[in-house]
PDB file of C-alpha atoms in Angstrom:
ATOM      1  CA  UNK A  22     133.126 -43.197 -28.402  1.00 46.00           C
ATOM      2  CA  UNK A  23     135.589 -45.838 -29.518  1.00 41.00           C
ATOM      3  CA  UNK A  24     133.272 -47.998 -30.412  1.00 42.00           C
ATOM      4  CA  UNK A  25     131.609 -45.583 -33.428  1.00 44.00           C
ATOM      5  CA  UNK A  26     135.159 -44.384 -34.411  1.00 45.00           C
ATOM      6  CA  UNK A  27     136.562 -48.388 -34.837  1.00 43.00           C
ATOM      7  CA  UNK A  28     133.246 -48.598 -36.669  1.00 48.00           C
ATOM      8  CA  UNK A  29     133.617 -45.583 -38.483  1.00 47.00           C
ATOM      9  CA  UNK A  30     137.155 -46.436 -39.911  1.00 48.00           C
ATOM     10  CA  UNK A  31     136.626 -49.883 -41.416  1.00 55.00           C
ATOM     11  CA  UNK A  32     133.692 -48.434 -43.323  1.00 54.00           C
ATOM     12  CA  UNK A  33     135.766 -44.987 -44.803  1.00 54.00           C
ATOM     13  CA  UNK A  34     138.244 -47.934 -45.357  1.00 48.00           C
ATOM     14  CA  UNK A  35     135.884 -50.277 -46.947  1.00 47.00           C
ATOM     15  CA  UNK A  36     134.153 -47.121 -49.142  1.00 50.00           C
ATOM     16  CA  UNK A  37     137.765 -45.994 -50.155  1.00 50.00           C
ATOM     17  CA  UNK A  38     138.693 -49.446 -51.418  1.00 47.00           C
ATOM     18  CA  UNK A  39     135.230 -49.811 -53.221  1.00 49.00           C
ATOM     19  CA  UNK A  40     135.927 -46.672 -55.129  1.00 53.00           C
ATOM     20  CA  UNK A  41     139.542 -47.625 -55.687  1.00 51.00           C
ATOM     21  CA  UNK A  42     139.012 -50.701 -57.130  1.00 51.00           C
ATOM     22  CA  UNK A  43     137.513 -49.477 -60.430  1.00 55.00           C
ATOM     23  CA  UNK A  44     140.030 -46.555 -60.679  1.00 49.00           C
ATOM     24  CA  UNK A  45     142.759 -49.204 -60.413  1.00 50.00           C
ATOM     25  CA  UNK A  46     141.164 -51.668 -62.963  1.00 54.00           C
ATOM     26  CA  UNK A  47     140.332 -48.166 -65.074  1.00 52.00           C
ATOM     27  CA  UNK A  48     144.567 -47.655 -64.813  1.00 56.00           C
ATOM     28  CA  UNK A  49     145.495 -51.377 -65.351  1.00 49.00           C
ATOM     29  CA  UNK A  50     143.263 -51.590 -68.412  1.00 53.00           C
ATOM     30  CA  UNK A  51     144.881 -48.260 -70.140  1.00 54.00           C
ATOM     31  CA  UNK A  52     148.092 -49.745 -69.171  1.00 52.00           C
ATOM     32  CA  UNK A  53     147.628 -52.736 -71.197  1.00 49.00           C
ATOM     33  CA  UNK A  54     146.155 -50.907 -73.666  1.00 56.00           C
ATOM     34  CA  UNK A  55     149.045 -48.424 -73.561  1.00 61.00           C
ATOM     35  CA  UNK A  56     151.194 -50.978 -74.068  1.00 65.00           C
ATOM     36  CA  UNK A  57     149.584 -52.790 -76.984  1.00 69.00           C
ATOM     37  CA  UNK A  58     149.027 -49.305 -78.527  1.00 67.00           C
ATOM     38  CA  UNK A  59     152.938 -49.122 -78.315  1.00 73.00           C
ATOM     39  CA  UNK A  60     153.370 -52.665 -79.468  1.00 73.00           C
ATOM     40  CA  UNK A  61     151.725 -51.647 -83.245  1.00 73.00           C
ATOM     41  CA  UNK A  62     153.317 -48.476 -83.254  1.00 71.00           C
ATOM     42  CA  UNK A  63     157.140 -50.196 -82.754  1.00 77.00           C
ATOM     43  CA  UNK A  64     155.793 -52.897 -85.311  1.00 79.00           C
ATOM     44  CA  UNK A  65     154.631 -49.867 -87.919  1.00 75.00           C
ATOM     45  CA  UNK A  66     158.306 -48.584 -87.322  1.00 75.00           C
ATOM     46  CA  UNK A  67     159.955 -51.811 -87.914  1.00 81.00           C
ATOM     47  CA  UNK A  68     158.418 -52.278 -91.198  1.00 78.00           C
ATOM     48  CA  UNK A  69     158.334 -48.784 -92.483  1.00 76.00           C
ATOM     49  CA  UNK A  70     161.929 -48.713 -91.951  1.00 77.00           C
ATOM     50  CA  UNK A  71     162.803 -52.497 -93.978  1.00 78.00           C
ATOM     51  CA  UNK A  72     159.943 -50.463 -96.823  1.00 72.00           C
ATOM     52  CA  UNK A  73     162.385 -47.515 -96.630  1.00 71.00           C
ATOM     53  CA  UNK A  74     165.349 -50.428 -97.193  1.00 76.00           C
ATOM     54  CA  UNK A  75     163.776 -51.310-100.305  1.00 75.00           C
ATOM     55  CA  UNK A  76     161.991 -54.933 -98.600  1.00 77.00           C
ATOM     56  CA  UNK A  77     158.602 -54.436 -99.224  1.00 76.00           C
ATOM     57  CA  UNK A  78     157.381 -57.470 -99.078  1.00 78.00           C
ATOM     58  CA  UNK A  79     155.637 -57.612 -94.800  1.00 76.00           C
ATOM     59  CA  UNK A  80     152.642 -56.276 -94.451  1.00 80.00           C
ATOM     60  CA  UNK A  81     151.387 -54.723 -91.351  1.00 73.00           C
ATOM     61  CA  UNK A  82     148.628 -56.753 -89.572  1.00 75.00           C
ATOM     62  CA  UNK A  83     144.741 -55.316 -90.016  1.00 73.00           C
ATOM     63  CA  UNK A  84     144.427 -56.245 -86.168  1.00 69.00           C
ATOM     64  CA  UNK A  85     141.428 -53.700 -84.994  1.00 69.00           C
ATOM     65  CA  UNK A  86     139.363 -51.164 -86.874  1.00 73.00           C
ATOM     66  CA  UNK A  87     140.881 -48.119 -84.894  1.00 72.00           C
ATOM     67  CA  UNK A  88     143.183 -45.273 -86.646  1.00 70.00           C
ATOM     68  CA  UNK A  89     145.558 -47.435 -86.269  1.00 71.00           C
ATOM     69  CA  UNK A  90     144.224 -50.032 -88.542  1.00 77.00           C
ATOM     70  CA  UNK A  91     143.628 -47.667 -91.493  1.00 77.00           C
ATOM     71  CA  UNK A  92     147.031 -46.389 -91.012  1.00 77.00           C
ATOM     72  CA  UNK A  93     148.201 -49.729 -91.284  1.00 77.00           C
ATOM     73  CA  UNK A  94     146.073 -50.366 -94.462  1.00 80.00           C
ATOM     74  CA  UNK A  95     147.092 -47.201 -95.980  1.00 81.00           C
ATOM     75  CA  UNK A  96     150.397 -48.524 -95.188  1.00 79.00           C
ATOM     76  CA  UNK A  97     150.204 -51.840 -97.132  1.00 80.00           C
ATOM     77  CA  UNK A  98     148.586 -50.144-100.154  1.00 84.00           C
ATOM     78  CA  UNK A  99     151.625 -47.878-100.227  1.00 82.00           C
ATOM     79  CA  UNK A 100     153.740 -50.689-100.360  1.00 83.00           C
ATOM     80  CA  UNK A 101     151.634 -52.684-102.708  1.00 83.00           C
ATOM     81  CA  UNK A 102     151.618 -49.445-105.156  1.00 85.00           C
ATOM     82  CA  UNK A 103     155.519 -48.947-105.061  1.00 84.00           C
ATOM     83  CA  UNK A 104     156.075 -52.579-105.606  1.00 84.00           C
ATOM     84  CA  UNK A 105     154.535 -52.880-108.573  1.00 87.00           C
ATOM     85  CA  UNK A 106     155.401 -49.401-109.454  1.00 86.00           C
ATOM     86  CA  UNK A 107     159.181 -50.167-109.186  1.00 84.00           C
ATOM     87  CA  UNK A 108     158.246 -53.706-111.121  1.00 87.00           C
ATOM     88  CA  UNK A 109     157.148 -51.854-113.944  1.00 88.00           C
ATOM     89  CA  UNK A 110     159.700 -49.058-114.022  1.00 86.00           C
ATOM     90  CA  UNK A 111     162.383 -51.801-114.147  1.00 88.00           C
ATOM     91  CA  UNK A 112     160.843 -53.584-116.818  1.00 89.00           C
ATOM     92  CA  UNK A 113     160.763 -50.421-118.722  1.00 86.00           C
ATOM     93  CA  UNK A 114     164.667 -50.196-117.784  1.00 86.00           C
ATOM     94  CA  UNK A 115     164.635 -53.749-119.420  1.00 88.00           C
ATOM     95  CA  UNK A 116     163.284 -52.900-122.824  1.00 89.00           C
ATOM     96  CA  UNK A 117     165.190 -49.998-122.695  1.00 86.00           C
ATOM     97  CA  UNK A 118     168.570 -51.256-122.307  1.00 86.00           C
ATOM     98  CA  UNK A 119     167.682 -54.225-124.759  1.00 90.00           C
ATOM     99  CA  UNK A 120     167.002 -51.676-127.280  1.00 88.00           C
ATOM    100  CA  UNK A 121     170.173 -49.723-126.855  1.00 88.00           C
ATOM    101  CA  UNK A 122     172.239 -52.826-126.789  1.00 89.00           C
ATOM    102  CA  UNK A 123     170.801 -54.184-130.192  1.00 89.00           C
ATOM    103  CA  UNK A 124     170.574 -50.773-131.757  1.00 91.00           C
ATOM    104  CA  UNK A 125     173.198 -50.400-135.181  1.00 91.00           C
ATOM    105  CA  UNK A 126     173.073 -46.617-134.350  1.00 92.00           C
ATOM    106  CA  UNK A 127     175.452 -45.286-131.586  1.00 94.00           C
ATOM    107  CA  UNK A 128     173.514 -43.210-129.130  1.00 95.00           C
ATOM    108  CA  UNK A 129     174.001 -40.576-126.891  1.00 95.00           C
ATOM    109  CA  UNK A 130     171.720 -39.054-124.138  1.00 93.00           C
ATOM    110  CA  UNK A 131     173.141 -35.912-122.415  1.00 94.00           C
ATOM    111  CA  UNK A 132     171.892 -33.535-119.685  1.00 92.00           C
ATOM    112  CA  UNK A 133     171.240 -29.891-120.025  1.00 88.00           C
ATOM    113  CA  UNK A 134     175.448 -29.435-120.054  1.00 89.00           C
ATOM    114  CA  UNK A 135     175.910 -31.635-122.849  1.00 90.00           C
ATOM    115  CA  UNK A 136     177.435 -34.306-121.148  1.00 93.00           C
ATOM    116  CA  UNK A 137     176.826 -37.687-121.803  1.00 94.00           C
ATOM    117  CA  UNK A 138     174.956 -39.752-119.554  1.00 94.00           C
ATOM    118  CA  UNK A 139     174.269 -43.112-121.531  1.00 93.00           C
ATOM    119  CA  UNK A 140     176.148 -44.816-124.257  1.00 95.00           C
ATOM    120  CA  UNK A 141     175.281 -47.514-126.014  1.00 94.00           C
ATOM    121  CA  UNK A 142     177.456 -50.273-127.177  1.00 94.00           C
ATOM    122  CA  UNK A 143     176.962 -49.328-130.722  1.00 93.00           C
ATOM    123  CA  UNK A 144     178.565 -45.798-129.928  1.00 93.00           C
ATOM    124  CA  UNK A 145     181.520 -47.633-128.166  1.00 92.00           C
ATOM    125  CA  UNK A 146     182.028 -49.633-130.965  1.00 91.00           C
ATOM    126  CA  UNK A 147     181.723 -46.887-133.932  1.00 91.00           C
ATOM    127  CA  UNK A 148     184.108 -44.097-131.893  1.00 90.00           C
ATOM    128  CA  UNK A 149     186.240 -46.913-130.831  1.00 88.00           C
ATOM    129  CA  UNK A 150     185.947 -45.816-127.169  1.00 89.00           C
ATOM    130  CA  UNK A 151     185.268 -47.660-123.917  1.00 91.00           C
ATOM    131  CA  UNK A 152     181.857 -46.418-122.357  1.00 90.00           C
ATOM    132  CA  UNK A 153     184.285 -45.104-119.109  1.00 91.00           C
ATOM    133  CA  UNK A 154     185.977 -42.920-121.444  1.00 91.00           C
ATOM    134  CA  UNK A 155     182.523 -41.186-123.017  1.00 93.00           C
ATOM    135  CA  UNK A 156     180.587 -40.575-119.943  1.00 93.00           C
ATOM    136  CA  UNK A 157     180.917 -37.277-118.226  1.00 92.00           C
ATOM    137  CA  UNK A 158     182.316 -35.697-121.017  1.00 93.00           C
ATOM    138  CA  UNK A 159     181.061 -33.485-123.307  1.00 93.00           C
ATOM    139  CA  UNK A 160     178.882 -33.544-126.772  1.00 92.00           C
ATOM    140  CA  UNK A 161     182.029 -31.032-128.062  1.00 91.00           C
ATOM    141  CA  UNK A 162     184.835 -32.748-126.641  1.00 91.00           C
ATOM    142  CA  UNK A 163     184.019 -36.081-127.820  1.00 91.00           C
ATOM    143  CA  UNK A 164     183.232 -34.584-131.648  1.00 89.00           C
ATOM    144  CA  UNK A 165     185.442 -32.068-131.366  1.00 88.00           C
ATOM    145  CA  UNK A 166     182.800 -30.286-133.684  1.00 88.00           C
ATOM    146  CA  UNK A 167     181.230 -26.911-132.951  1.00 91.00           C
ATOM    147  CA  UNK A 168     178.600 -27.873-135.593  1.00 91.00           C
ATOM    148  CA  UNK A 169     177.369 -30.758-133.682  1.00 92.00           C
ATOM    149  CA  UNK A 170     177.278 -28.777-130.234  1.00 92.00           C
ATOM    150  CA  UNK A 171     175.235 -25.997-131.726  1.00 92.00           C
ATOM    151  CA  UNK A 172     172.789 -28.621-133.382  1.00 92.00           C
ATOM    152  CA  UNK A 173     172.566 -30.226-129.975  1.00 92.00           C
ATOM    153  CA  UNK A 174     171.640 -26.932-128.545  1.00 92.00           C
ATOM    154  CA  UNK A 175     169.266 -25.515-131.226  1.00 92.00           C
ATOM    155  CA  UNK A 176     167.358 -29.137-130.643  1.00 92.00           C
ATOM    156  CA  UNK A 177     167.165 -28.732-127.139  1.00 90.00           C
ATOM    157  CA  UNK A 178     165.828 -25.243-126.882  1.00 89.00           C
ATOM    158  CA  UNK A 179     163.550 -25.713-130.064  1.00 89.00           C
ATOM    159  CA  UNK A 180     162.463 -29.358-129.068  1.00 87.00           C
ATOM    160  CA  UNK A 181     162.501 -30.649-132.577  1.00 88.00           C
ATOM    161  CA  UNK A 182     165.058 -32.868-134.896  1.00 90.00           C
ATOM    162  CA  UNK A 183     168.469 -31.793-136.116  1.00 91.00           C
ATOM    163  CA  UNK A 184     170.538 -33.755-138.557  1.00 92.00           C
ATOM    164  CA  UNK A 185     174.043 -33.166-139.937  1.00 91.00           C
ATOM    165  CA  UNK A 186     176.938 -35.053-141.426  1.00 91.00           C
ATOM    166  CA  UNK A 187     180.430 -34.410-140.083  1.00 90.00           C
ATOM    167  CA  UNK A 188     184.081 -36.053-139.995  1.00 89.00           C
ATOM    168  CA  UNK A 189     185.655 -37.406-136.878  1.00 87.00           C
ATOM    169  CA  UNK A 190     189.305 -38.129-136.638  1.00 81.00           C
ATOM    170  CA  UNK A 191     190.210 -40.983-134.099  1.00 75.00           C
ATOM    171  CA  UNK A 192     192.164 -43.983-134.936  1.00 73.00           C
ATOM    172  CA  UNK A 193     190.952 -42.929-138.457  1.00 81.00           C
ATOM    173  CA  UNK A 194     188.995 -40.422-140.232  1.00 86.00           C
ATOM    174  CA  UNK A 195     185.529 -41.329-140.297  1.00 90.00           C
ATOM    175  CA  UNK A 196     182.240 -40.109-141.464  1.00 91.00           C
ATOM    176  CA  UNK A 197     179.251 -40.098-139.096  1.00 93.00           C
ATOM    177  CA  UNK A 198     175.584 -39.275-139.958  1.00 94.00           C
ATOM    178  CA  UNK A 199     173.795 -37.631-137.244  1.00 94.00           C
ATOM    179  CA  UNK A 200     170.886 -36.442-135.105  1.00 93.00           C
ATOM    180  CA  UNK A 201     169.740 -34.937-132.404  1.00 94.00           C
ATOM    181  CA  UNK A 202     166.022 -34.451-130.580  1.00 93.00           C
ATOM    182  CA  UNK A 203     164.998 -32.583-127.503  1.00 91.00           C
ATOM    183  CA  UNK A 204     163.837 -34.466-124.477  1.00 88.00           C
ATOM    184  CA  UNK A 205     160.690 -32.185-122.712  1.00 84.00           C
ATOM    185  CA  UNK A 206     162.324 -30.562-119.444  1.00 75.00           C
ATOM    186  CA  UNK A 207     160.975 -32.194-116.111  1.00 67.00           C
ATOM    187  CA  UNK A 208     160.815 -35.837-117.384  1.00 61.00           C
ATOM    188  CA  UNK A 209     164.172 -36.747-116.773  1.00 72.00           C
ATOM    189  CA  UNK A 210     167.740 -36.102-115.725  1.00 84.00           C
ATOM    190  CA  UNK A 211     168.538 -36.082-119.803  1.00 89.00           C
ATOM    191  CA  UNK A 212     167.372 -32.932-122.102  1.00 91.00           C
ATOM    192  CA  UNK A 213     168.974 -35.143-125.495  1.00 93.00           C
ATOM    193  CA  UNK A 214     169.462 -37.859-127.766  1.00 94.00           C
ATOM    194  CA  UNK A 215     172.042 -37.758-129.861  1.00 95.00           C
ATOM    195  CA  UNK A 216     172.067 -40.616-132.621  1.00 95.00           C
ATOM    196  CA  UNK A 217     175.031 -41.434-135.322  1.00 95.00           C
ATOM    197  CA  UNK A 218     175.778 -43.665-137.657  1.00 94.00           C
ATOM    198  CA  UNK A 219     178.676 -44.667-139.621  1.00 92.00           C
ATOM    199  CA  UNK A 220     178.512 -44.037-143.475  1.00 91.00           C
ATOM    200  CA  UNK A 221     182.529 -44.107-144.325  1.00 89.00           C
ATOM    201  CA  UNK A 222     181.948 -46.790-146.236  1.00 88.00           C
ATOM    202  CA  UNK A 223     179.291 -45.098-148.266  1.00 87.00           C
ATOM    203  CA  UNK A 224     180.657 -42.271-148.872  1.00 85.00           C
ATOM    204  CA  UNK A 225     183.649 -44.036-150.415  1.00 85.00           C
ATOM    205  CA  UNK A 226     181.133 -46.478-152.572  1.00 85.00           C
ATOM    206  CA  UNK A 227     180.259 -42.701-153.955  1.00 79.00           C
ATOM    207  CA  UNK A 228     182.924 -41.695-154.417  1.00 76.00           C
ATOM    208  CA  UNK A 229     184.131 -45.131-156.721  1.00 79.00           C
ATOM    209  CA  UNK A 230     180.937 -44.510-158.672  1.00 78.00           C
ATOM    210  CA  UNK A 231     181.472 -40.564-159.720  1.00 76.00           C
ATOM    211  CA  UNK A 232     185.056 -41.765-160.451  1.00 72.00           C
ATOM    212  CA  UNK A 233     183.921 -44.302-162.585  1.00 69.00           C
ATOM    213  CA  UNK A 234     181.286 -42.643-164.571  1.00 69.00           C
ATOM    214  CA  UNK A 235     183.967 -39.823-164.979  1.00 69.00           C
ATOM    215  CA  UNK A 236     186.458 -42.388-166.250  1.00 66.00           C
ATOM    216  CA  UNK A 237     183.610 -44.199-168.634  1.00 60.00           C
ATOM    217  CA  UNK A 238     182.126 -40.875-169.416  1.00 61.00           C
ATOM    218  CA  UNK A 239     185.621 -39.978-170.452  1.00 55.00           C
ATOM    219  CA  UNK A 240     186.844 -43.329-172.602  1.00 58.00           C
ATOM    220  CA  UNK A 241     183.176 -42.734-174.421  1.00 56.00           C
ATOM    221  CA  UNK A 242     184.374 -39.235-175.612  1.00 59.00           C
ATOM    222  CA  UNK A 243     187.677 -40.204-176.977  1.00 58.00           C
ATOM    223  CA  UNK A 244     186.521 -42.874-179.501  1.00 59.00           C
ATOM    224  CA  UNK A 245     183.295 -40.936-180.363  1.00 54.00           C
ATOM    225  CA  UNK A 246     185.950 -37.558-181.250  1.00 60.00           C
ATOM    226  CA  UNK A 247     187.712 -39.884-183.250  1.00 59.00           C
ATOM    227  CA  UNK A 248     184.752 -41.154-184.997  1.00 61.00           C
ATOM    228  CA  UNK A 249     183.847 -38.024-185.534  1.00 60.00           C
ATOM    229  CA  UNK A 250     186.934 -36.837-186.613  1.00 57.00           C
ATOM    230  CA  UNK A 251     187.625 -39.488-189.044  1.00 55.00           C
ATOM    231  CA  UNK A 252     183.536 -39.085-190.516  1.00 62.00           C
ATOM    232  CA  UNK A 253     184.266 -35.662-191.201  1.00 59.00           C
ATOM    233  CA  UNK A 254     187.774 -35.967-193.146  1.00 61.00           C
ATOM    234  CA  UNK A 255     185.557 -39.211-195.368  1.00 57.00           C
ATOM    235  CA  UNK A 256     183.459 -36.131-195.715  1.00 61.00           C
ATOM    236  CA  UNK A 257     185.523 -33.492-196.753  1.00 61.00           C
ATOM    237  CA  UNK A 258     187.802 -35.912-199.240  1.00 55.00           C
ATOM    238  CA  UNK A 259     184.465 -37.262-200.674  1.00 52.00           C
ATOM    239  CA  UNK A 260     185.415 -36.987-204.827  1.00 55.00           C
ATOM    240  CA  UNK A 261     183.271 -34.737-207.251  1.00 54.00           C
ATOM    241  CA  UNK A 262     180.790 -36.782-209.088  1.00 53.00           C
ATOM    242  CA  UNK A 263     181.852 -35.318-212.578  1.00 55.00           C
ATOM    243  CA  UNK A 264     185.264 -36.345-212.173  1.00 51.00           C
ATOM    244  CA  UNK A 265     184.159 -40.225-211.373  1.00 48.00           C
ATOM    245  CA  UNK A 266     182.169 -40.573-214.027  1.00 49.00           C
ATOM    246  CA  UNK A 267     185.072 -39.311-216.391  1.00 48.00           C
TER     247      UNK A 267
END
């Protein structure tokens, strides 16, 4: 009776093992696997994070074909499409700002308040203000012209040009030229554009010429009344012909 139990133990023993032996090569495997599984996630975490940084530049490796994989190509081509996406939105920027600096006109671009977001050189230079001093304050306080602020507004809501001409006391009394167009809602942060120029100068030229085609206009008269004049008293002392011939 011994006997068959001794021999009856090594072979449960022997059955148990054989059956255990997959199972624990089964759990081994899906540890590794686990763990490799982990390994791409914590690498898919470690470069999202330096994308979210701005450092777009690693890819994610196209190790296996799994979901994994596409999520790591999807991945890439995100990065790949905001690269070049931020490339070309800064060489807009570029252009932009080149124009702006080289631009005779001052410019203004204000929000949906009126306040100015972006000067330009030009307008720094025309006002006689440092760009510090302009930004954040308003259309109206900088013009100190109720004219201008309604023309601002009326291009805003109408989404069409406005111009006008209007005096600004700083240092000294000037003369701008100006005007303003409506920026579409939704595209940006600014709802205007607000462009001036400075026509003192011609506006005084103008003024020199009526003065001196009043003053001409004027000496012309004088001598012409005298002619005039003087023709009709020849005139009216001319002798009677009967009395020259005797």
């Amino acid at each position: 009776m011994w006997v068959i139990a001794l021999t009856v133990i090594p072979n449960q023993f022997f059955y148990a093992l054989l059956l255990g032996i997959p199972f624990f090569i089964f759990i081994l495997i899906g540890a590794l696997r686990s763990r490799k599984i982990t390994q791409r996630i914590q690498k898919m975490i470690r470069v999202a994070l330096r994308h979210e940084r701005g450092d777009l530049a690693e890819k994610l490796p196209l190790e296996e074909d799994d979901d994994l994989g596409i999520l790591a190509g999807a991945v890439n081509r995100m990065a790949y499409s905001l690269k070049k996406r931020i490339a070309e939105l800064e060489n807009e920027k570029s252009n932009l700002s080149a124009i702006l600096r080289h631009m005779v006109e001052g410019v203004f671009a204000v929000d949906a308040s009126h306040e100015i977001l972006i000067v330009n050189p030009s307008a720094e230079a025309i006002l006689g203000l440092p760009a510090k001093s302009l930004l954040g304050k308003s259309l109206l306080e900088i013009t100190r012209s109720q004219k201008v602020d309604e023309m601002m507004r009326q291009a805003v809501r109408m989404q069409t040009n406005r111009f006008i001409e209007f005096e600004l006391d700083y240092q000294k009394p000037k003369v701008l030229h100006a005007n303003a167009v409506g920026v579409p809602e939704g595209e940006s942060a600014i709802c205007g554009i607000f462009v001036f120029q400075d026509i003192t100068e011609i506006r005084k030229l103008e003024t020199v010429r009526r003065e001196f085609v009043s003053n001409v206009s004027h000496e012309l008269r004088t001598p012409l009344t005298s002619i005039k004049g003087f023709i009709e008293t020849l005139l009216s002392e001319t002798p009677d012909p009967e009395h020259t011939k005797s």
